[in-house]
Coordinates of C-alpha atoms in Angstrom, one line a residue:
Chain A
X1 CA 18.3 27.9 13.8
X2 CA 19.8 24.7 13.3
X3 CA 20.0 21.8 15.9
X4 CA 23.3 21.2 17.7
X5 CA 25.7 18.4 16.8
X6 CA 25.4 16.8 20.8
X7 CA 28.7 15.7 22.7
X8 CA 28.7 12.3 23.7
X9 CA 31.7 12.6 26.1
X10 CA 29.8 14.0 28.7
X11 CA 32.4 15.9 29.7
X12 CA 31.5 19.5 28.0
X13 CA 28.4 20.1 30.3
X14 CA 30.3 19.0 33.4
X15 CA 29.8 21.6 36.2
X16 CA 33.4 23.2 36.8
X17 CA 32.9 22.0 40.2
X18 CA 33.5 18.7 38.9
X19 CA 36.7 18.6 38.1
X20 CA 39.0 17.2 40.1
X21 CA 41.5 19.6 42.3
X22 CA 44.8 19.9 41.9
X23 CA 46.5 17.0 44.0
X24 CA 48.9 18.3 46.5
X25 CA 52.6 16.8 46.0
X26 CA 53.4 15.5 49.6
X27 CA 56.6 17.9 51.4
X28 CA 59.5 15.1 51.1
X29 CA 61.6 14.1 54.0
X30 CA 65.3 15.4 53.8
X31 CA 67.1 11.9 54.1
X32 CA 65.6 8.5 53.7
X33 CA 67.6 7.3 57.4
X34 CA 65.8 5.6 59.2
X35 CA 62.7 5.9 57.3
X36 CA 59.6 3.6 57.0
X37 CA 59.3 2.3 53.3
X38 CA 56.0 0.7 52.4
X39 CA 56.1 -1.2 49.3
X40 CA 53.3 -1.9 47.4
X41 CA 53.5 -4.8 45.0
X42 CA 51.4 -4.7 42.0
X43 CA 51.7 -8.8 41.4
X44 CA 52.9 -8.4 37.8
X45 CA 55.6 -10.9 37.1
X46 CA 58.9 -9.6 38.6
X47 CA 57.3 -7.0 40.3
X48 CA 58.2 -8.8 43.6
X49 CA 61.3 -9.2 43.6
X50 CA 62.1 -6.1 42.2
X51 CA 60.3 -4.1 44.8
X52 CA 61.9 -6.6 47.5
X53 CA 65.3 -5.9 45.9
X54 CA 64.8 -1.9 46.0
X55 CA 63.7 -2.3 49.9
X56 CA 67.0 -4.6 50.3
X57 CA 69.1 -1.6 49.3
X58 CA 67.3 1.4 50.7
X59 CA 68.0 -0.6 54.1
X60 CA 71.4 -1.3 53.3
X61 CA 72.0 2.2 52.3
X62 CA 69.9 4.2 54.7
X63 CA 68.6 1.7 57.4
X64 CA 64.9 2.0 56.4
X65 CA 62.4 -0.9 57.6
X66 CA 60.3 -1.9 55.2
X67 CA 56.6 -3.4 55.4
X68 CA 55.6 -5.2 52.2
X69 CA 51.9 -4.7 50.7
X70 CA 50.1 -7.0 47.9
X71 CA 48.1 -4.9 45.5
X72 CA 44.6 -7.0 45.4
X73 CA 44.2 -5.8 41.6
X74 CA 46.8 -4.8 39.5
X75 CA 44.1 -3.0 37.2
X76 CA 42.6 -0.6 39.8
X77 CA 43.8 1.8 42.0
X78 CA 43.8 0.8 45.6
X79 CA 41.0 1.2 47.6
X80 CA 40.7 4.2 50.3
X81 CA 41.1 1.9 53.1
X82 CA 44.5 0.7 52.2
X83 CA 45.6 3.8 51.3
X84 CA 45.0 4.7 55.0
X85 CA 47.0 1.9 56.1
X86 CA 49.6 2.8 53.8
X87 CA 49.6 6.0 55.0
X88 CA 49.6 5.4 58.4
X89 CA 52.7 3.0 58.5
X90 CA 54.8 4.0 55.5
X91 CA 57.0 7.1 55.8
X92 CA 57.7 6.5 51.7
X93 CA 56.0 4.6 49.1
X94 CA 57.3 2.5 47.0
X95 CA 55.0 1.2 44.3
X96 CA 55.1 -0.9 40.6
X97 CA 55.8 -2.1 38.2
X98 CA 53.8 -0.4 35.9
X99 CA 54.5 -2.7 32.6
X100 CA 50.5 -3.1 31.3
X101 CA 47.8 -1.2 29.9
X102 CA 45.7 -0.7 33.3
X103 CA 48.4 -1.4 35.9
X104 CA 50.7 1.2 34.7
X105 CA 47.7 4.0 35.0
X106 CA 46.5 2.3 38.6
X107 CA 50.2 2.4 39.9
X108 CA 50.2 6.4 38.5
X109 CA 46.7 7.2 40.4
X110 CA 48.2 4.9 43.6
X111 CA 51.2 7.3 43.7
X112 CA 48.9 10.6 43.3
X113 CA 46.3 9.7 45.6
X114 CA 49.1 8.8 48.6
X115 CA 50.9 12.2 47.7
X116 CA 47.5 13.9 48.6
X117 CA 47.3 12.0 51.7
X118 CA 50.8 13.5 52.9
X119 CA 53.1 10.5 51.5
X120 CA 55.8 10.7 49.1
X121 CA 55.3 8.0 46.3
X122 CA 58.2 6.8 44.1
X123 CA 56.3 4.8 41.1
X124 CA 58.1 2.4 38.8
X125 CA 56.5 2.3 35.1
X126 CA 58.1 1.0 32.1
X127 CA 58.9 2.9 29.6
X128 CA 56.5 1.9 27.2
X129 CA 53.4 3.1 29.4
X130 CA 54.4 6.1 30.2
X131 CA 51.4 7.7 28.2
X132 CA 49.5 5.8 29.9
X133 CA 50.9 7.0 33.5
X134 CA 50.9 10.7 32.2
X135 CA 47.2 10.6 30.9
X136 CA 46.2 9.0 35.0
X137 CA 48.2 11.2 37.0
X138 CA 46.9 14.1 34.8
X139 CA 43.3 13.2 35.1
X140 CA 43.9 12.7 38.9
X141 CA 44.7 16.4 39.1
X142 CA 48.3 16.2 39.2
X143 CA 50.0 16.5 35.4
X144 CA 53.5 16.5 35.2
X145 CA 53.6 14.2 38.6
X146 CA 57.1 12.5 37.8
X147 CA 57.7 8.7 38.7
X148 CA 60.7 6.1 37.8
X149 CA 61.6 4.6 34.6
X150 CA 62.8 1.5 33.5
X151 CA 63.1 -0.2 30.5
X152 CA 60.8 -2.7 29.0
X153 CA 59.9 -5.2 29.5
X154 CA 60.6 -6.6 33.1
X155 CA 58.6 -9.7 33.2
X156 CA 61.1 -11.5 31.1
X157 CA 64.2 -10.9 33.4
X158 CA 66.6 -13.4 35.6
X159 CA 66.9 -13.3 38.8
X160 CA 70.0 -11.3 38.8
X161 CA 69.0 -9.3 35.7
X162 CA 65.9 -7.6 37.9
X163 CA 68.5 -7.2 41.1
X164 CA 70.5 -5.0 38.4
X165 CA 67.2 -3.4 36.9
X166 CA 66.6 -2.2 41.2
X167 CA 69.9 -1.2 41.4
X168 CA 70.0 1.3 38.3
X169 CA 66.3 2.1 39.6
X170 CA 67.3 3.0 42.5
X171 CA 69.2 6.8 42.5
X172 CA 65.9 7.9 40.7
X173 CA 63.8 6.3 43.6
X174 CA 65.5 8.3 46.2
X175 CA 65.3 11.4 44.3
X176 CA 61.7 11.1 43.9
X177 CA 61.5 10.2 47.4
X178 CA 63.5 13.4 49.2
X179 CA 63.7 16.3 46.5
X180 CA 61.4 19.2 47.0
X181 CA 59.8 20.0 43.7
X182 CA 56.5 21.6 42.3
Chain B
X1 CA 10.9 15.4 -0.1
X2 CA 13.7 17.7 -0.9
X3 CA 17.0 16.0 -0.8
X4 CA 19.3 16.4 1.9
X5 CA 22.0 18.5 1.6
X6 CA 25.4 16.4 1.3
X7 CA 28.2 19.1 2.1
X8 CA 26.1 20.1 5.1
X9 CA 26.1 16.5 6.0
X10 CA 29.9 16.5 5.3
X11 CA 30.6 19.5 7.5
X12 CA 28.5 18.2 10.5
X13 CA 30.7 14.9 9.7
X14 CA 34.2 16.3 9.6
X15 CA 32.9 18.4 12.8
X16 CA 32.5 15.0 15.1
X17 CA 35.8 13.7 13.7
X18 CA 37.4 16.8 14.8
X19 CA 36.3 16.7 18.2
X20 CA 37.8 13.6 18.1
X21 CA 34.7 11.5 18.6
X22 CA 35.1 9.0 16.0
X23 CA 36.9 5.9 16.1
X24 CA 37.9 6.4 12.4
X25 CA 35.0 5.8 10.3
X26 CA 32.4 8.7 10.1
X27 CA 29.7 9.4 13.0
X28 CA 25.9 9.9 12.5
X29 CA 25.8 13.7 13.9
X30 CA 23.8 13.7 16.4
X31 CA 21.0 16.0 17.0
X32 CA 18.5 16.4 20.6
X33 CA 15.5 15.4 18.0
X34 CA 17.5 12.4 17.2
X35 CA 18.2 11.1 20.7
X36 CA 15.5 12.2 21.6
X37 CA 13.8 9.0 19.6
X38 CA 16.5 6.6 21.2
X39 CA 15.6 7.9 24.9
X40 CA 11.4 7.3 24.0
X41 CA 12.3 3.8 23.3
X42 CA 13.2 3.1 26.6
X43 CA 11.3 3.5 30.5
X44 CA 14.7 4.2 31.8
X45 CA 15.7 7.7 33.0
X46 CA 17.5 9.4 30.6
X47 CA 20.2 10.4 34.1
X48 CA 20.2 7.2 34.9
X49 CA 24.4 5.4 35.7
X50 CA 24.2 2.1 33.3
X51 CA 28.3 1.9 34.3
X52 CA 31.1 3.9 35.7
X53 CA 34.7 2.9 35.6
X54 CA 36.2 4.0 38.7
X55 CA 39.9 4.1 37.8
X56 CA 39.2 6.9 35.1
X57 CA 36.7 8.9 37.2
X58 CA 33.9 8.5 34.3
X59 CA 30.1 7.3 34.4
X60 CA 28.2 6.3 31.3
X61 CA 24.2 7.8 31.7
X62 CA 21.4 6.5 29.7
X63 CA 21.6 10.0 27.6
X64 CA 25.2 9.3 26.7
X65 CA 24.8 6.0 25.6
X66 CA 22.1 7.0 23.3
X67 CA 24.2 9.7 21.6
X68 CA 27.1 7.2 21.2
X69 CA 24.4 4.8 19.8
X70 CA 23.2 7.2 17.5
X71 CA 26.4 8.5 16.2
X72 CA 27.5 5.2 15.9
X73 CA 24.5 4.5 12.7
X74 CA 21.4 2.6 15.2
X75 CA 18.0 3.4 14.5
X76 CA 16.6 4.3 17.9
X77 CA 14.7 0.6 18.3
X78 CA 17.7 -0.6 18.7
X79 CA 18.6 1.4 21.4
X80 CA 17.3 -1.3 24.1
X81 CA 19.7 -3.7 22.6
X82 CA 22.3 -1.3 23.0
X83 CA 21.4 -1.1 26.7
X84 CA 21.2 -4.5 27.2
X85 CA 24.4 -5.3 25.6
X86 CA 26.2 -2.7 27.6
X87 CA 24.6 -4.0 30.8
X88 CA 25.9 -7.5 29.9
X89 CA 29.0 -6.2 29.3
X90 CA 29.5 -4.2 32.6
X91 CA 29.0 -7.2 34.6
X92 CA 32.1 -8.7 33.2
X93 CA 34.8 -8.6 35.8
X94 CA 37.7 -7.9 33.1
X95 CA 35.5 -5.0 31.5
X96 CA 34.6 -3.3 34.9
X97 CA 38.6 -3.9 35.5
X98 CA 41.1 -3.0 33.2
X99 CA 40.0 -4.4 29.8
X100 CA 39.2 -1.6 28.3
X101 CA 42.8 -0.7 29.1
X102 CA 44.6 -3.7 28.2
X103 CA 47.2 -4.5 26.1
X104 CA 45.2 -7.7 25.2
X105 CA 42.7 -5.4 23.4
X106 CA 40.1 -7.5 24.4
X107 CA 36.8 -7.0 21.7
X108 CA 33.4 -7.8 22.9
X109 CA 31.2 -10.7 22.0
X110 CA 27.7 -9.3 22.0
X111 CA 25.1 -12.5 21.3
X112 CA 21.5 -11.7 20.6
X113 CA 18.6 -14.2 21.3
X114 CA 14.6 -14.2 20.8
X115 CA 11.8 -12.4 18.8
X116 CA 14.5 -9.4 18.8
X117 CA 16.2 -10.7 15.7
X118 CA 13.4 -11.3 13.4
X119 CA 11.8 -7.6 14.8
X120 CA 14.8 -5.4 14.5
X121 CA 16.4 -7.6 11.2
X122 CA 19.5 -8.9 12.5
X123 CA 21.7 -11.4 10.5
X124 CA 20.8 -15.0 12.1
X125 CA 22.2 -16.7 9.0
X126 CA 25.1 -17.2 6.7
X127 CA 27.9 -14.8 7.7
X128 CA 27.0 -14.5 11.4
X129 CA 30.5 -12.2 12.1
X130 CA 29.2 -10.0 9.7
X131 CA 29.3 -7.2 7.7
X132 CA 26.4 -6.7 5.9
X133 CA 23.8 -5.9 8.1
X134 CA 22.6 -3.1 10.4
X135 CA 22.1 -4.1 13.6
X136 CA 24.7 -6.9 13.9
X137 CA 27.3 -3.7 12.8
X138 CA 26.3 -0.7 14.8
X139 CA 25.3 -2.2 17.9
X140 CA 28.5 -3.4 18.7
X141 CA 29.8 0.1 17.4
X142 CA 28.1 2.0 19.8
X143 CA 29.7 -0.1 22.7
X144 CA 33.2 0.9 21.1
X145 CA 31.8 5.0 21.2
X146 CA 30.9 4.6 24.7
X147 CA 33.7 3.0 25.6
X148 CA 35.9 5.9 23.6
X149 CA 33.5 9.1 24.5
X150 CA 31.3 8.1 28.0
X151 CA 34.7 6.5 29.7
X152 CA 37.8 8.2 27.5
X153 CA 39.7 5.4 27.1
X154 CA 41.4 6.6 23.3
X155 CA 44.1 4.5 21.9
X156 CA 47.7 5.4 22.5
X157 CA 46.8 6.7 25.7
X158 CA 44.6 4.8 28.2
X159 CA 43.8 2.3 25.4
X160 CA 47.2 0.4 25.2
X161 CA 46.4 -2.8 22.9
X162 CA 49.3 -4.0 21.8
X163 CA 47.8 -5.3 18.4
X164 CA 44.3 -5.5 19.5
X165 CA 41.5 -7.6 18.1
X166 CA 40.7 -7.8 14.5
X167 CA 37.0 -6.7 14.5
X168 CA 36.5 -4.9 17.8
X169 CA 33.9 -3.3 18.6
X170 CA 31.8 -5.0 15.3
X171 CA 30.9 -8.7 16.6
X172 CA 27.2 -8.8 17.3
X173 CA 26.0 -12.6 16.9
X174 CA 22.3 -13.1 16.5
X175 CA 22.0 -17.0 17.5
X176 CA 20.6 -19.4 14.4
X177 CA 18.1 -20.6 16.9
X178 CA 15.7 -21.9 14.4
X179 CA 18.1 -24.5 12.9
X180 CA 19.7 -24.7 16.5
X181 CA 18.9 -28.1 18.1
X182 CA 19.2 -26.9 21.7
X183 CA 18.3 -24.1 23.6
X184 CA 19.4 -20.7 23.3
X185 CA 22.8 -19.2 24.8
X186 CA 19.6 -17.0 26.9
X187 CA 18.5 -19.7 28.4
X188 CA 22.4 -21.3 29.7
X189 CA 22.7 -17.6 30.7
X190 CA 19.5 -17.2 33.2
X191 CA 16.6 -15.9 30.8
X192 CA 14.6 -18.7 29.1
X193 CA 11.0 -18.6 27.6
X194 CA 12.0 -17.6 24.4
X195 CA 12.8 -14.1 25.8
X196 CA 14.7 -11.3 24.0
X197 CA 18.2 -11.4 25.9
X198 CA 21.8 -10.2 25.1
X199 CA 24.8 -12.2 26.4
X200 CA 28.3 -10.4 26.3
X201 CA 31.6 -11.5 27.5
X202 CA 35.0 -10.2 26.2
X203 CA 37.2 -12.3 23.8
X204 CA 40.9 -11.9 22.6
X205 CA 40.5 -13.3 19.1
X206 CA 38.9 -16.6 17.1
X207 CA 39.9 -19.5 15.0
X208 CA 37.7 -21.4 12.9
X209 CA 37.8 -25.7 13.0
X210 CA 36.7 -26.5 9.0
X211 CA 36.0 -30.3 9.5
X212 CA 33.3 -30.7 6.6
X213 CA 34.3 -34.5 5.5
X214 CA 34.5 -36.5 9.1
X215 CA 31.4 -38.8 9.5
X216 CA 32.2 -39.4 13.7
X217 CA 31.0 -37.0 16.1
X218 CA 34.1 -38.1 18.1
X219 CA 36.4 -37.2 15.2
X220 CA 35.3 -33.9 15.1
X221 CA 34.8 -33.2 18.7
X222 CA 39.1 -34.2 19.0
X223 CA 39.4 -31.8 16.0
X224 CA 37.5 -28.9 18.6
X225 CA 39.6 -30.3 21.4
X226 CA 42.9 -29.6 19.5
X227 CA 42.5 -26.1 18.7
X228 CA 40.9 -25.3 22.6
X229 CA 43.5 -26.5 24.0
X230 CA 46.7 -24.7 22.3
X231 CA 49.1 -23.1 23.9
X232 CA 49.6 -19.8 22.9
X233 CA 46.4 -18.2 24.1
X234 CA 47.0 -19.8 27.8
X235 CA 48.0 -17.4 30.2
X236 CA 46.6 -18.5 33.3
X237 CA 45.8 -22.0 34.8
X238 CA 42.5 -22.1 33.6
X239 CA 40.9 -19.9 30.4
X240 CA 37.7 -19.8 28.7
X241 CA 36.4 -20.4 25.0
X242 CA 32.7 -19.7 23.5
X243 CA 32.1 -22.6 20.6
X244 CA 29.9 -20.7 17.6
X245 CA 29.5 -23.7 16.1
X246 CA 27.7 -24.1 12.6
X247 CA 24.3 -25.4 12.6
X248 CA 25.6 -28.4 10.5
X249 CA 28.2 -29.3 13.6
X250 CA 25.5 -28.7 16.2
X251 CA 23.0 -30.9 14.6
X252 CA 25.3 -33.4 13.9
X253 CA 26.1 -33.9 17.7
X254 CA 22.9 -33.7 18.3
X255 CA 21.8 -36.4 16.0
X256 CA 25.0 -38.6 17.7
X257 CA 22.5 -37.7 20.8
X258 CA 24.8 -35.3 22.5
X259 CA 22.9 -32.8 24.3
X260 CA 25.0 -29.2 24.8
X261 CA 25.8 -30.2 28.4
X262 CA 27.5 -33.8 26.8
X263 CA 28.9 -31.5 23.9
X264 CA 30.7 -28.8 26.5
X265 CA 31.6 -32.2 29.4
X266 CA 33.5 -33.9 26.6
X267 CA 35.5 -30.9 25.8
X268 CA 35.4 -30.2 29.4
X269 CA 37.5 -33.7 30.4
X270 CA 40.2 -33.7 27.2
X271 CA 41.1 -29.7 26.9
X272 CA 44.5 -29.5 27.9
X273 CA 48.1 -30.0 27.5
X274 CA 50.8 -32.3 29.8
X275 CA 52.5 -30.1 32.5
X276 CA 55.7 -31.2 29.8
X277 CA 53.7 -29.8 26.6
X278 CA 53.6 -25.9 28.5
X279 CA 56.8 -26.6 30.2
X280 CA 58.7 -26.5 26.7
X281 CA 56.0 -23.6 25.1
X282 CA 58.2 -21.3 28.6
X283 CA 54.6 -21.8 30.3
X284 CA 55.4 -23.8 33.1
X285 CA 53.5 -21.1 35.3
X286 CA 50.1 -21.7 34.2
X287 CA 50.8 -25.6 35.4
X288 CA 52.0 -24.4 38.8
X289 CA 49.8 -25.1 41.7
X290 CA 50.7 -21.9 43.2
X291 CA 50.0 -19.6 40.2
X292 CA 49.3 -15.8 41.1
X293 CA 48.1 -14.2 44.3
X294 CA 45.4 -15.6 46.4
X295 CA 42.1 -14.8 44.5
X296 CA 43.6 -13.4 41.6
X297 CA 42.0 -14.3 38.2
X298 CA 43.0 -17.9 37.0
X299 CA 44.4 -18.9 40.9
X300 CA 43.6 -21.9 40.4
X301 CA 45.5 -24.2 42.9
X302 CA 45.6 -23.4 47.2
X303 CA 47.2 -26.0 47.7
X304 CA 51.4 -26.0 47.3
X305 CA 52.1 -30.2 46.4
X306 CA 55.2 -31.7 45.1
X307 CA 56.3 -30.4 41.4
X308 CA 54.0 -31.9 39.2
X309 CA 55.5 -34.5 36.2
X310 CA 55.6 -33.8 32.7
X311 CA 53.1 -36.6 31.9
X312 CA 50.5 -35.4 34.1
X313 CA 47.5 -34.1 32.5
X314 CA 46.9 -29.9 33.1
X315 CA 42.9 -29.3 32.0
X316 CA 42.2 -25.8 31.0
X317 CA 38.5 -25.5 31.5
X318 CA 36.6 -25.5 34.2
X319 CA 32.9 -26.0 34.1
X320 CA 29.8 -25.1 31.4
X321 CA 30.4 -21.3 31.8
X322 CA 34.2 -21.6 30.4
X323 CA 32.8 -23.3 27.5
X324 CA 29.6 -21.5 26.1
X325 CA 28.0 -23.1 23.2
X326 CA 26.2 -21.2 20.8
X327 CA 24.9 -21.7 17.1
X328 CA 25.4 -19.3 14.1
X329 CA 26.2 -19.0 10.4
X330 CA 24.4 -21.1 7.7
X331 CA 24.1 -24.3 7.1
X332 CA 26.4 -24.4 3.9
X333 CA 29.3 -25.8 5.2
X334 CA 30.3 -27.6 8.7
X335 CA 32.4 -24.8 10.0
X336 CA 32.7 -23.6 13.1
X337 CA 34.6 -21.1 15.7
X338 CA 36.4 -21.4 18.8
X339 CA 36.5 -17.9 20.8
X340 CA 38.6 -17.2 23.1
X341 CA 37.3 -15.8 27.0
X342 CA 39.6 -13.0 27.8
X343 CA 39.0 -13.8 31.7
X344 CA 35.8 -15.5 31.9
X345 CA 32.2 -15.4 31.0
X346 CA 29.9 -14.1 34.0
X347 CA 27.2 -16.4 32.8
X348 CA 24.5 -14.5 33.0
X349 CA 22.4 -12.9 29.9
X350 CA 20.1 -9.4 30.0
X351 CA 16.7 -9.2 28.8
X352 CA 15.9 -6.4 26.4
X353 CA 14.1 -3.9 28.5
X354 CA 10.8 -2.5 27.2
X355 CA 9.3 0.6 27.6
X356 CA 7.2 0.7 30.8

């Protein structure tokens, strides 16, 4: 009998009560009126005022109020505490912009892990990390989760050119934001 | 001894690759018996958590680093280095972030001091960057294959570099500390006494500074100075760069009377550009007072002053640990390497474990 070749993944001997559940997608709220929109900045260049723009016409469209949060690392996923706060005051979530390596997975497992808490997320990656997004919310237990696009890059904008980018952003927010789905 | 059998070998080769363990070259298949003599060179558990990263959900044991190790081609008494290394690595604030992640493709800098060198046969001469030699080439390997296997970051997916680093995952330095005239990088890092030690920080990329003809110290040093302080590499108010310098430079400061301290202050003072120079490379940011979020890495400036003049001076190191000096390579030719810091050096070194 011949030795085994061994897996160095660590991942092949995993008990199956070790994977991680399915994350529930939060129920959406018919309409957006009125709503509470927490936005969660990410800090990458532009991501401000992009978010800020996006806020700006959710409450000139719908009459939202908006509370703005700072991500305190781009790289990582927020911790649980602030996802609690989040939770507590935001109706909605609005979180990016995904445009790196790491921040574009942490923004996917931000969006995933407020869904499981009861919160819809609409998360804004660029479109060149969206393997990257996939591969997080997939590990996170939901694959398939579906989050906005836009194109890259975004750091690199004008002032006006990232007030468009939020404004063709925007339809796919709501959407994400109010229609049921799996 | 009868020969071992080289399409078995193949098979159990082309088996790892398509489990998609390797990172393109082939794996040492690796049996229990095998890891087995990695795990016996070490008093650590073998269940033992040498580093997780959180964002992924995955944890790196002491068994799983000594699979990676062996697949990656170390004999098992290298296996404390490998812990060590890793260890060093891990306490990196980019690497426990998201450098493994980044588009930056950051590649490690692994630097080996002490009796460790001569014992295990690492490279401490001519052609410190390698190839060429055993341990200088797998160890950093198996940091790559733990990286890849323990944590699952695979390129394309949560491994976005946009070009990378040429060399990842290969740069093991064993210092040149017996033509070194100053202590070991150990010592700057917290573990003196001629003790076995590994010191690891991540790095974006190197250039060399070839300045074999110059008879002043000073001369030199401005040549150094020049290539620290370009442009292109600075992306936040302050960076980081290790000097490998040559034993021929490091002597030859030495002789001037510099001690490593003098050698990193002088740098220290003149590395920079004019807040004009970045303002016209689009980097006007990395001059600004008010750079990033509160804490955020390179936040360099509370305060918010008046907009700063185009003259003005903007230096882009901070203190000894943004500036680590160590010596390598032969003494054939006075040239040397400036390494970039991708984030900054935690400024502490490991000692090699031994059995207990």
């Amino acid at each position: 009998m011949p030795n085994a070749i061994l897996d160095p993944t660590g991942t092949a001997t995993a008990s199956p009560g070790s994977a991680r559940p399915a994350a529930a997608r939060a129920p959406r709220p018919a309409s957006l009126d009125g709503a509470r929109v927490g936005l969660l900045i990410n800090t990458k260049t532009n991501a401000r005022p992009f978010l800020a723009e996006v806020g700006r016409l959710l409450a000139e469209r719908y009459g939202v109020t908006v509370t703005t949060r700072t991500k305190t690392n781009f790289a990582v996923p927020e911790p649980e505490d602030v996802i609690k706060e989040l939770a507590r005051e935001s109706d909605v979530v609005v979180t990016g912009v995904g445009d790196c390596g790491s921040c574009s997975a942490a923004a996917a497992a931000d969006g995933v892990v407020l869904e499981a808490a009861g919160v819809p997320v609409a998360v804004i990656v660029t479109d060149s990390f969206r393997a990257t997004a996939d591969a997080m919310a997939a590990l996170r237990g939901a694959p398939g989760y579906r989050y906005a696009v836009t194109a890259h890059p975004v750091a690199v904008l004008e002032e006006e050119q990232v007030k468009d980018r939020a404004a063709q952003v925007l339809d796919d927010v709501v959407a994400l934001l109010t229609q049921p789905g799996e | 001894m009868t020969p071992p059998d080289p399409d078995e070998a193949q098979r159990a080769i082309e088996y790892c690759y398509d489990q998609g363990w390797s990172d393109g070259l082939p794996l040492v298949p690796a049996s229990a018996p095998l890891v087995e003599s990695f795990l016996a060179t070490t008093g650590k558990d073998p269940d033992e958590i040498i580093g997780s990263l959180e964002q992924v959900g995955r944890d790196c044991t002491v068994y799983l680093a000594a699979v990676n190790a062996a697949m990656a081609g170390c004999r098992p008494e290298y296996f404390p280095v490998v812990l060590a290394a890793f260890e060093a690595l891990m306490r990196e604030r980019a690497a426990r972030g998201g450098g493994f992640q980044s588009t930056s493709g950051p590649a490690p800098l692994i630097v080996v001091n002490g009796p460790v060198r001569q014992r295990l046969g690492f490279n401490t001469a001519g052609g410190a960057f390698g190839p060429g030699f055993r341990p200088n080439m797998t160890i950093p390997r198996a940091i790559g294959l733990i990286v890849r296997n323990a944590f699952g970051i695979h390129p394309h997916v949560f491994e976005q570099a946009t070009q990378g680093v040429p060399g990842r995952w290969s740069i093991c330095v064993a210092e040149n500390e017996e033509e070194s005239p100053w202590g070991p990088l150990a010592a700057d890092g917290g573990v003196g006494g001629g003790v076995s030690a590994v010191s690891t920080t991540l790095t974006r990329t190197m250039e060399f500074v070839d300045n074999r003809h110059a008879p002043d110290p000073e001369d030199v040093l401005r040549d150094f100075q020049d290539t620290i302080s370009r442009t292109g590499s600075q992306i936040f108010p302050k960076s980081a760069v290790a000097l490998v310098l040559c034993p021929e430079h490091a002597q030859m400061f030495a002789a001037a009377g510099m001690s490593k301290a003098e050698v990193q202050n002088w740098l220290l003072e003149r590395s920079g550009r004019t807040v004009g120079e970045f303002r016209r490379a689009g980097k006007a940011e990395v001059t600004s007072r008010r750079f990033g979020p509160p804490g955020a890495a390179g936040a360099g400036h509370a305060d918010d002053g008046p907009p700063r003049a185009d003259d003005e001076f903007h230096p882009i190191l901070s203190g000894p640990q943004s500036i680590p000096i160590i010596v390598a390579g032969a003494k054939n030719a006075a040239i040397s390497m400036v390494v970039r810091i991708f984030g900054e050096w935690s400024g502490t070194s490991v000692p090699v474990g031994d059995k207990q």
